[in-house]
XYZ file of N, CA and C in Angstrom:
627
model
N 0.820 -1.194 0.000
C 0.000 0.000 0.000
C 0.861 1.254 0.000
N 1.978 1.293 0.962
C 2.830 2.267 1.172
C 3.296 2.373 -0.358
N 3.795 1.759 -0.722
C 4.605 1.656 -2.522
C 3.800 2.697 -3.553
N 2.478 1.715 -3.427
C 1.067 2.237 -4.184
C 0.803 3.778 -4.317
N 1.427 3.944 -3.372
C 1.003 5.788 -2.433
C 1.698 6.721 -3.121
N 3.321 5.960 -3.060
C 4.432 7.239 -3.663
C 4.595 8.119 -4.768
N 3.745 7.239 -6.021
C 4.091 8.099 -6.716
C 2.678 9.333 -6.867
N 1.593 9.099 -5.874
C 0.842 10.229 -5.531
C 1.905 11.184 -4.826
N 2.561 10.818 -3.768
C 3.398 11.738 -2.540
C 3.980 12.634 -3.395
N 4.926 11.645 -4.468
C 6.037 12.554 -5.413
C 4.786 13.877 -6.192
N 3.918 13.313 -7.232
C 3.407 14.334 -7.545
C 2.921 15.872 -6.753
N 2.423 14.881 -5.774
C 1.960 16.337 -4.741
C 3.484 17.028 -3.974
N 4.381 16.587 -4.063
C 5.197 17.334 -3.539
C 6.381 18.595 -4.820
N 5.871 17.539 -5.993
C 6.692 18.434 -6.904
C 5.214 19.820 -7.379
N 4.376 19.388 -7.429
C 3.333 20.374 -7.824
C 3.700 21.636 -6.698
N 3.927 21.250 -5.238
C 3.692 21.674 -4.459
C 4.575 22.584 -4.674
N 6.109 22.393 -4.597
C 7.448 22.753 -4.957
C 7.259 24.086 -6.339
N 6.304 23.478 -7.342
C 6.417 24.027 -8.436
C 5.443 25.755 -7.851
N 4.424 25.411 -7.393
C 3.325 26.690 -6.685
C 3.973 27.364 -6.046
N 4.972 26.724 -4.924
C 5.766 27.853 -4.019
C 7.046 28.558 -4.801
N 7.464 27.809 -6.009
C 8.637 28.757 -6.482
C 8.114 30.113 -7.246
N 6.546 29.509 -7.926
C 5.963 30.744 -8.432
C 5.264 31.975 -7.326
N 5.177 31.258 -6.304
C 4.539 32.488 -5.435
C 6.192 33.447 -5.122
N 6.992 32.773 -4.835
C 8.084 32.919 -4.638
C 8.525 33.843 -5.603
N 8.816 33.394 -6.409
C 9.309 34.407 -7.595
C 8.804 36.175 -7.724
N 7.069 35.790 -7.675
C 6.428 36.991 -7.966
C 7.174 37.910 -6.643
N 7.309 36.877 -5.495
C 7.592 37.917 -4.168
C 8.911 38.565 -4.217
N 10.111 37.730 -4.866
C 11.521 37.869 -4.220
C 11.909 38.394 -5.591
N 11.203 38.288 -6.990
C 11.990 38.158 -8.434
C 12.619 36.722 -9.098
N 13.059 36.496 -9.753
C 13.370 35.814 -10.589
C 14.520 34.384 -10.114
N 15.660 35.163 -9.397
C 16.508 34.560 -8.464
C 15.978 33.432 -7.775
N 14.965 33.614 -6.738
C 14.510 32.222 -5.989
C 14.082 31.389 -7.018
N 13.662 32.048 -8.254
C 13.177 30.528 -8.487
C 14.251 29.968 -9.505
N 15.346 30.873 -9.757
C 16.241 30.162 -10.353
C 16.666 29.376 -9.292
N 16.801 29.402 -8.284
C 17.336 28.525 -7.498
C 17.117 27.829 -7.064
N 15.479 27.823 -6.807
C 14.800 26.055 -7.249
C 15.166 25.254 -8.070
N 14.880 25.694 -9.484
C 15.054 25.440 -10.373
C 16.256 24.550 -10.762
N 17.779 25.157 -10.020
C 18.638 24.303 -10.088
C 19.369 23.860 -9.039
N 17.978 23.762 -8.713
C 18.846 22.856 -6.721
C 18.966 21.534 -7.408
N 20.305 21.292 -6.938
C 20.520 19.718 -7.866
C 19.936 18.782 -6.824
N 20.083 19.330 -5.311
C 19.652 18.169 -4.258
C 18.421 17.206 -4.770
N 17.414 18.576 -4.802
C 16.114 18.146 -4.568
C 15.624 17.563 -6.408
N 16.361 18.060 -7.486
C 16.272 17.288 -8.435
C 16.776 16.006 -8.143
N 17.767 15.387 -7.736
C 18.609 14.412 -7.786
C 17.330 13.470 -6.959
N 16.869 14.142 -5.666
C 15.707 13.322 -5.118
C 14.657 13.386 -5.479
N 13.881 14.266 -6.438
C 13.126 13.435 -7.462
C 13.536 12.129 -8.243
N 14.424 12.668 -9.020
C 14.642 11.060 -9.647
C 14.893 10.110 -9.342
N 15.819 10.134 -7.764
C 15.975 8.827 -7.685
C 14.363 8.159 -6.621
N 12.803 9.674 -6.697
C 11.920 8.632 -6.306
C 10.908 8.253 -7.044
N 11.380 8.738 -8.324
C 11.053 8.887 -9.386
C 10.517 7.026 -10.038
N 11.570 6.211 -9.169
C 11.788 4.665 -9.755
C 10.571 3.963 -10.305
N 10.812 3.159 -11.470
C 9.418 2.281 -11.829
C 9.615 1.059 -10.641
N 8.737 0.370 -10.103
C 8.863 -0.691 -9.514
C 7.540 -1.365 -10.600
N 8.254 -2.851 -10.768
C 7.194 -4.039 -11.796
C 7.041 -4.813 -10.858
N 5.893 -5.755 -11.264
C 6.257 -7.283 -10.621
C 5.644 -7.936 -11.379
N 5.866 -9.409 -11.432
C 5.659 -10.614 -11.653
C 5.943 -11.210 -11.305
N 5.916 -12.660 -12.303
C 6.448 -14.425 -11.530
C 7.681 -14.601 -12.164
N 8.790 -15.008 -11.972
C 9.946 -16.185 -12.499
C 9.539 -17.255 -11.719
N 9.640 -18.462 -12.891
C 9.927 -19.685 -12.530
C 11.066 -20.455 -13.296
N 11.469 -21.660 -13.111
C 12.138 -22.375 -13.370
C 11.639 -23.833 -12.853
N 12.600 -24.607 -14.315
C 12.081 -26.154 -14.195
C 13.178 -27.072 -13.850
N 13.359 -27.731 -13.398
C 15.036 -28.534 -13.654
C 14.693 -29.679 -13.756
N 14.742 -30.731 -14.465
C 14.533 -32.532 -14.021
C 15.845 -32.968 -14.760
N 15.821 -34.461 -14.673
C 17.214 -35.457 -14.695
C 16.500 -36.240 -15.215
N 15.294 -36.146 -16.060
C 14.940 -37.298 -17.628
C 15.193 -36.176 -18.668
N 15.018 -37.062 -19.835
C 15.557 -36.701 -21.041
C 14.185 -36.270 -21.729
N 13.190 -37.391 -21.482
C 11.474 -37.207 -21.945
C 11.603 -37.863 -23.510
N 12.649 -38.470 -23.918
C 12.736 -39.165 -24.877
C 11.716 -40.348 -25.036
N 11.423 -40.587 -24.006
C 10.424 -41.978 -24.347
C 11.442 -43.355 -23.976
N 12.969 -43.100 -23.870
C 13.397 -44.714 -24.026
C 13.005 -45.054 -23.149
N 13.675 -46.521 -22.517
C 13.263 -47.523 -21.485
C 14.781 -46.889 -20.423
N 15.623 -45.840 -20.944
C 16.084 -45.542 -19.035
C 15.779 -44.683 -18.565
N 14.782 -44.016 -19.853
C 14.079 -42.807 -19.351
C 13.054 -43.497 -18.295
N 12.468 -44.180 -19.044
C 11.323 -44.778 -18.054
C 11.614 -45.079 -16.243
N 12.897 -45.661 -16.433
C 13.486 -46.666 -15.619
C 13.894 -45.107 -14.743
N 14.154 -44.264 -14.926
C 14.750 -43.132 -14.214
C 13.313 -42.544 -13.471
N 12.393 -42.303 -14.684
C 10.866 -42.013 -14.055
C 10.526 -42.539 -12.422
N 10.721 -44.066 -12.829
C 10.148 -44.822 -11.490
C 10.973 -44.536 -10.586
N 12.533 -44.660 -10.624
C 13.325 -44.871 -9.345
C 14.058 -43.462 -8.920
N 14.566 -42.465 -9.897
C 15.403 -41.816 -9.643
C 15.196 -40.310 -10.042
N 13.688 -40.224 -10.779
C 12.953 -39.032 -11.090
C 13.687 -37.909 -10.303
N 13.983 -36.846 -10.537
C 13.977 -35.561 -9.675
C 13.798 -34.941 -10.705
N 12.330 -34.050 -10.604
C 11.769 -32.684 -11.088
C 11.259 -32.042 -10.087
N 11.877 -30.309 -10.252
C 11.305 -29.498 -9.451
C 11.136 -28.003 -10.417
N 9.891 -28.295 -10.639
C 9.267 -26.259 -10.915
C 8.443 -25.861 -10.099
N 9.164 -24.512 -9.917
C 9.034 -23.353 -9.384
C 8.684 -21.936 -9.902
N 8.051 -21.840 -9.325
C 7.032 -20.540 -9.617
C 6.916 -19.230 -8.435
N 7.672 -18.006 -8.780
C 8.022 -17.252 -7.782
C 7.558 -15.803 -8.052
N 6.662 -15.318 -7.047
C 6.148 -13.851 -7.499
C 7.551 -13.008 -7.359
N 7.702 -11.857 -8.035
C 9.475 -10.715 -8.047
C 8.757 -9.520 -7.568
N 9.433 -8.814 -7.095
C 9.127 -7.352 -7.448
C 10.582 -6.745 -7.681
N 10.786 -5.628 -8.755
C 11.707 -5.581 -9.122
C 11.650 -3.824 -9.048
N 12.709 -2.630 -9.004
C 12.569 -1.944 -8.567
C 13.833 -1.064 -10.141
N 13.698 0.205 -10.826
C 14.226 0.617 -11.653
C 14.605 1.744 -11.354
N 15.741 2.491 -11.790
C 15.822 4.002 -11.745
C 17.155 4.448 -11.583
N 17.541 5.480 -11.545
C 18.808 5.986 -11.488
C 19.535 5.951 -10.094
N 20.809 5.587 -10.246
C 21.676 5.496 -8.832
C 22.600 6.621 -9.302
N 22.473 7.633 -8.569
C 23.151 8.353 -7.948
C 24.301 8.796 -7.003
N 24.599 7.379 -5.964
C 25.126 7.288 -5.015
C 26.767 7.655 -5.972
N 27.070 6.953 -6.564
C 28.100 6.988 -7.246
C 28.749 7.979 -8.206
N 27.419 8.528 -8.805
C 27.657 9.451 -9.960
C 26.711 10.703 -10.367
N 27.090 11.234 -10.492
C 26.525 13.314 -10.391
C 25.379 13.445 -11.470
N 24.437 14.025 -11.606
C 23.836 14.657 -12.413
C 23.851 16.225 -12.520
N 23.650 16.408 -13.878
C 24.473 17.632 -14.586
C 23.171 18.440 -14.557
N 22.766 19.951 -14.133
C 21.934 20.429 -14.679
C 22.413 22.235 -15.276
N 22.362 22.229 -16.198
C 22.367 23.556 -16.991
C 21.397 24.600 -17.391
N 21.182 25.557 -17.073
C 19.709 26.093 -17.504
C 20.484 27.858 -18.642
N 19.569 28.334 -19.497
C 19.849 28.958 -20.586
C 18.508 29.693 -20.937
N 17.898 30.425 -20.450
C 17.049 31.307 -21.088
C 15.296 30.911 -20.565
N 15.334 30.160 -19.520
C 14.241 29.593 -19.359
C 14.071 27.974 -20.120
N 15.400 27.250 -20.102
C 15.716 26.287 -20.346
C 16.343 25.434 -19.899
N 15.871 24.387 -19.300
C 16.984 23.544 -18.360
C 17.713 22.269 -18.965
N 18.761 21.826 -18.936
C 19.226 20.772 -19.858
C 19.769 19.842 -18.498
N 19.053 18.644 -18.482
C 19.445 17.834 -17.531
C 20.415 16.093 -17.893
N 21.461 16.085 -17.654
C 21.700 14.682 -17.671
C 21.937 13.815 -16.253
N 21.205 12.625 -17.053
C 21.599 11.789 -15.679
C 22.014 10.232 -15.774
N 22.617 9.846 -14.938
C 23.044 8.306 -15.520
C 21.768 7.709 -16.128
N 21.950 6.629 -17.090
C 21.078 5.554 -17.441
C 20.112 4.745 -15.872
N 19.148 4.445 -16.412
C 18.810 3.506 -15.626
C 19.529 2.178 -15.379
N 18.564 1.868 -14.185
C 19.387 -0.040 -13.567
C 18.347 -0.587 -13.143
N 18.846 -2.034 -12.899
C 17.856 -2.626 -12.164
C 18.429 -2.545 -10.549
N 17.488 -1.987 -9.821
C 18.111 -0.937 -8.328
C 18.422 -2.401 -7.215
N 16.966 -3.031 -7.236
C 16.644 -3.877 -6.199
C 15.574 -5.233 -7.147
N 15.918 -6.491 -7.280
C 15.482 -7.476 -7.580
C 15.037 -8.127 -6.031
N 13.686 -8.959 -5.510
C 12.722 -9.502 -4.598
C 12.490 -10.578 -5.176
N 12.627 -12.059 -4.816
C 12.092 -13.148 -5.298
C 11.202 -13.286 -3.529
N 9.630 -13.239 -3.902
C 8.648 -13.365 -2.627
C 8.885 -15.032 -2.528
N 9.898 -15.863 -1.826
C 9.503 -16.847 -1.523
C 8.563 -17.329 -0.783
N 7.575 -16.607 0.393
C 7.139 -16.703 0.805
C 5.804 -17.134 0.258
N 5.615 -16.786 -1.024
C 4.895 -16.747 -1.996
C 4.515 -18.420 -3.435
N 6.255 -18.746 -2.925
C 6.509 -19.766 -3.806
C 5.302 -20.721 -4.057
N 5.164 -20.881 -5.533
C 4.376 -22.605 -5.870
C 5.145 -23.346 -6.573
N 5.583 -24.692 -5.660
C 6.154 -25.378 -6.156
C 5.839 -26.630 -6.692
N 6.130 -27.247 -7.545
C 5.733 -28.926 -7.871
C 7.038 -29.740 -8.069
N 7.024 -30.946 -7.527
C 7.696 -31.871 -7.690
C 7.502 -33.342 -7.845
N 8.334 -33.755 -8.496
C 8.384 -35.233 -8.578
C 9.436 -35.992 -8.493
N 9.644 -37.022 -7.692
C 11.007 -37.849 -7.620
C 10.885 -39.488 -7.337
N 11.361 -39.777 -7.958
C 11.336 -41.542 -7.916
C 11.044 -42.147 -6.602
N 11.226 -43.640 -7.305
C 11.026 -44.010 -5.658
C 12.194 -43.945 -4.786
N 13.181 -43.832 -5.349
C 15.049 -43.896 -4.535
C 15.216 -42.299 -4.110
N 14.529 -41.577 -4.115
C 15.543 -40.263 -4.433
C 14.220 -39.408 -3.121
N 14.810 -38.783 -2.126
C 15.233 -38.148 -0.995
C 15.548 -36.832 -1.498
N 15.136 -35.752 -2.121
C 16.397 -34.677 -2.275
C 16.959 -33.507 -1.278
N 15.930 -33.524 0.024
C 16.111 -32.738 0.717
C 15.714 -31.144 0.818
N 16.084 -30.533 1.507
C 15.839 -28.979 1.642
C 17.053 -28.357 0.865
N 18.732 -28.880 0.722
C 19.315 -28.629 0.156
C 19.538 -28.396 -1.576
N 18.320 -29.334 -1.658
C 18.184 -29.743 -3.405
C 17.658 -28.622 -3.746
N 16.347 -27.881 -2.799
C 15.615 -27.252 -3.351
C 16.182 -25.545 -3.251
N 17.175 -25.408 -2.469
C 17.579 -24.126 -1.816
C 18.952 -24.289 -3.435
N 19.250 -24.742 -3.776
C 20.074 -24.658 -5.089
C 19.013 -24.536 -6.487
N 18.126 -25.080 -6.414
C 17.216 -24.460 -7.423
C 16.586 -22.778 -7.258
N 16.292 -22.804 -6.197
C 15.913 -21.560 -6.087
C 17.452 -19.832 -5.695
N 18.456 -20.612 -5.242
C 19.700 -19.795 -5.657
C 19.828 -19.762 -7.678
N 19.538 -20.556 -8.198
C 19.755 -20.658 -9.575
C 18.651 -19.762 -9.972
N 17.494 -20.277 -9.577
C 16.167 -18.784 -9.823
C 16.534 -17.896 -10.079
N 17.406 -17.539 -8.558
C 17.519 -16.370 -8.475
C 18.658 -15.498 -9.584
N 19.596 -16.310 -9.521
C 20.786 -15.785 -10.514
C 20.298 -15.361 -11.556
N 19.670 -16.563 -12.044
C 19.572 -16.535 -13.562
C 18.480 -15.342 -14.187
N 17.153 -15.346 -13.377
C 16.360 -14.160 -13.766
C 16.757 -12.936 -13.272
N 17.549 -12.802 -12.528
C 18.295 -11.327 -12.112
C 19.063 -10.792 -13.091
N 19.764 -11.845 -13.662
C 20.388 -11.508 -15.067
C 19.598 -10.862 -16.297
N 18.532 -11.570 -16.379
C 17.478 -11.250 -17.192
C 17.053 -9.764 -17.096
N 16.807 -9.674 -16.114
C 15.922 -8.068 -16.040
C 17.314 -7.192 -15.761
N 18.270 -7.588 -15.554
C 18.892 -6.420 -15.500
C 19.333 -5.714 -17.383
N 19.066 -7.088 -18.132
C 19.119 -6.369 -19.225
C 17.683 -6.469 -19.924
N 16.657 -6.507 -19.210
C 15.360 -6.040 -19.926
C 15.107 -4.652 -20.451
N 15.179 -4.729 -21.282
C 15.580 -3.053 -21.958
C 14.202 -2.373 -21.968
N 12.853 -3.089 -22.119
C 11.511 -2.650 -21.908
C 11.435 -1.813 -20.800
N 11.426 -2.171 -19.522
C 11.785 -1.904 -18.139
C 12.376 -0.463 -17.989
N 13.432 -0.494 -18.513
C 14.554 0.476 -18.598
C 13.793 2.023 -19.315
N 13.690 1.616 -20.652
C 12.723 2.663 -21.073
C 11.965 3.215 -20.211
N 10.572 2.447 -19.818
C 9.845 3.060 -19.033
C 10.150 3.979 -18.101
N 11.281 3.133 -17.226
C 11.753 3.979 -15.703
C 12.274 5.406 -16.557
N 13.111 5.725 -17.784
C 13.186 6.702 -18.436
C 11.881 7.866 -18.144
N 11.043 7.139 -19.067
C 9.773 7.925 -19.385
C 8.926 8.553 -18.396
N 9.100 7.411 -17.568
C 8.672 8.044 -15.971
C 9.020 9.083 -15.169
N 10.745 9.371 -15.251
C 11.583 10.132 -14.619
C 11.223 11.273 -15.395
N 11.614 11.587 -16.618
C 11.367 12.522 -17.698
C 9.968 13.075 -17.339
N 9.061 12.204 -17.021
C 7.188 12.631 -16.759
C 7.371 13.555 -15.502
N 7.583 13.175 -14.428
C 7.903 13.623 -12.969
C 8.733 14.903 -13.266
N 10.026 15.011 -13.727
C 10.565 15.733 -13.774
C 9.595 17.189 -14.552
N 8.979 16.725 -15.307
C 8.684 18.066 -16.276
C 7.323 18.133 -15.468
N 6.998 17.822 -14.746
C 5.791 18.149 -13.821
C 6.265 19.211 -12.558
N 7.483 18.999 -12.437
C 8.734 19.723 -11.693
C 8.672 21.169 -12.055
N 9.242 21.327 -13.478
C 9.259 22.542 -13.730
C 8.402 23.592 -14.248
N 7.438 22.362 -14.853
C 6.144 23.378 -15.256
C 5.573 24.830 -14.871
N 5.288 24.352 -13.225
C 4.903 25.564 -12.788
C 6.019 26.982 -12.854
N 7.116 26.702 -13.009
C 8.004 27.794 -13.313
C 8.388 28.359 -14.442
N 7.623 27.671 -15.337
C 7.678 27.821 -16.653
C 9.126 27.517 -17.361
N 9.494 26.432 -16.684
C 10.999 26.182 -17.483
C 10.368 24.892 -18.550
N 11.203 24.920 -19.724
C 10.832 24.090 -20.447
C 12.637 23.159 -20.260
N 12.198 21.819 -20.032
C 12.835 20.989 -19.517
C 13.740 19.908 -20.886
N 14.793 19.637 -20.525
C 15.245 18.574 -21.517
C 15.804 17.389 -20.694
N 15.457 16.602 -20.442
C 16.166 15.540 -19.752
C 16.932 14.461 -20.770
N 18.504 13.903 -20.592
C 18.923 13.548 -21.000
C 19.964 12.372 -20.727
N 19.573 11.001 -20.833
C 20.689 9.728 -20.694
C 22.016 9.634 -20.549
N 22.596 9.487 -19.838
C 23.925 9.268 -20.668
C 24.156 8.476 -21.007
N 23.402 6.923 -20.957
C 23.832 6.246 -22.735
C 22.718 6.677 -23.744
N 22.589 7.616 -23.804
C 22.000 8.151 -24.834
C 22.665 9.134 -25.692
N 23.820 9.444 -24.582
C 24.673 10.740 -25.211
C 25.930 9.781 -26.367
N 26.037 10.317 -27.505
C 26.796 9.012 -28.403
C 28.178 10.118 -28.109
N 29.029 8.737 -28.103
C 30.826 9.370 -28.216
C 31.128 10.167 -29.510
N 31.557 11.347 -29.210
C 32.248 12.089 -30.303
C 33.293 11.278 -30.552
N 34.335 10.380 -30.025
C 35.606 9.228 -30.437
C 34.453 8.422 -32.083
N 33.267 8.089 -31.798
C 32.581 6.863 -32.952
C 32.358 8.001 -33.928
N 32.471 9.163 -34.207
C 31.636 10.239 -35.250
C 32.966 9.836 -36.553
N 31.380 9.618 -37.227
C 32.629 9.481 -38.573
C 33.027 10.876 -38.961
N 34.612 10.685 -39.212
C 35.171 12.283 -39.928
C 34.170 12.521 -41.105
N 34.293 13.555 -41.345
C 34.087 14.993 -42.829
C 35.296 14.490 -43.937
């Protein structure tokens, strides 16, 4: 519910932000609200609460038959079967980290030019608590709590990998930040450019003239 809430909080606090720089302005002149305008703090903490959070399921399957049909497939079926899928709700969390690296803001005439790192994947959640699992194992085979705590470490690896290069994801948390942000400056009448830096291409790749 708390999650659900934030990105109401964020809006009402940047609207809010945006009303007081204009009351502001008319009172003090032009100055305060340039200096809203390029408080990097309170930009920097928009965006980074700016984050998309998704969710869904990863699962994974693992067994030790082949499903060929032969007779040691069979013979493995009865005695030595081990299949386990798993089915795991995520919540996964997107947006710019900051901790490490600066965002740039420039402003020019009632124009603000913003860069900021690319997005990430911030925080990956596998809800085990949540897990549905199915299994099957022969009549010989025991696999324990250990069997199953290595399938679900593998879960975890392997779809963490995944979304960190889900490029769908990534976009969005973009589009989102960019949305928030220009809801930011509106009321001050700055017209906003927000900008990637892997979006920014190397002058080193420009083909010569």
């Amino acid at each position: 519910m708390q999650k659900s809430c934030l990105p109401i909080v964020i809006l009402f606090c940047v609207v809010g932000i945006g009303v007081l720089a204009y009351f502001l302005g008319k009172k003090n002149g032009t100055k305060t609200v340039d200096h809203i305008a390029l408080n990097a703090a309170f930009v920097q903490e928009v965006a980074e609460l700016s984050s998309l959070e998704v969710q869904g399921a990863a699962s994974i399957k693992t067994t030790n038959l082949a499903n060929d049909g032969s007779l040691t497939d069979e013979f493995r079926k009865m005695f030595i079967e081990h299949t386990v899928n798993i089915s795991v709700p995520y919540i996964a969390k997107y947006g710019v980290d900051l901790g490490a690296q600066q965002l740039t803001i420039e402003e020019k005439n009632k124009q603000v030019y913003i860069v900021l790192p690319a997005p990430q994947l911030l925080s990956y959640e596998l809800r085990l608590d949540r897990a549905d699992a199915m299994t099957r194992k022969g009549l010989l085979v025991n696999p324990g709590e250990a069997a199953y705590s290595t399938v679900e470490k593998k879960l975890y690896t392997d779809t963490r990998k995944q979304m960190e290069a889900y490029t769908a994801y990534i976009e969005q948390a973009k589009e989102k930040i960019r949305k928030v942000l220009e809801l930011y400056y509106a009321p001050m009448q700055y017209k906003v450019s927000i900008v990637f830096k892997d979006e920014i291409k190397s002058k080193v790749n420009r083909p010569l003239n």
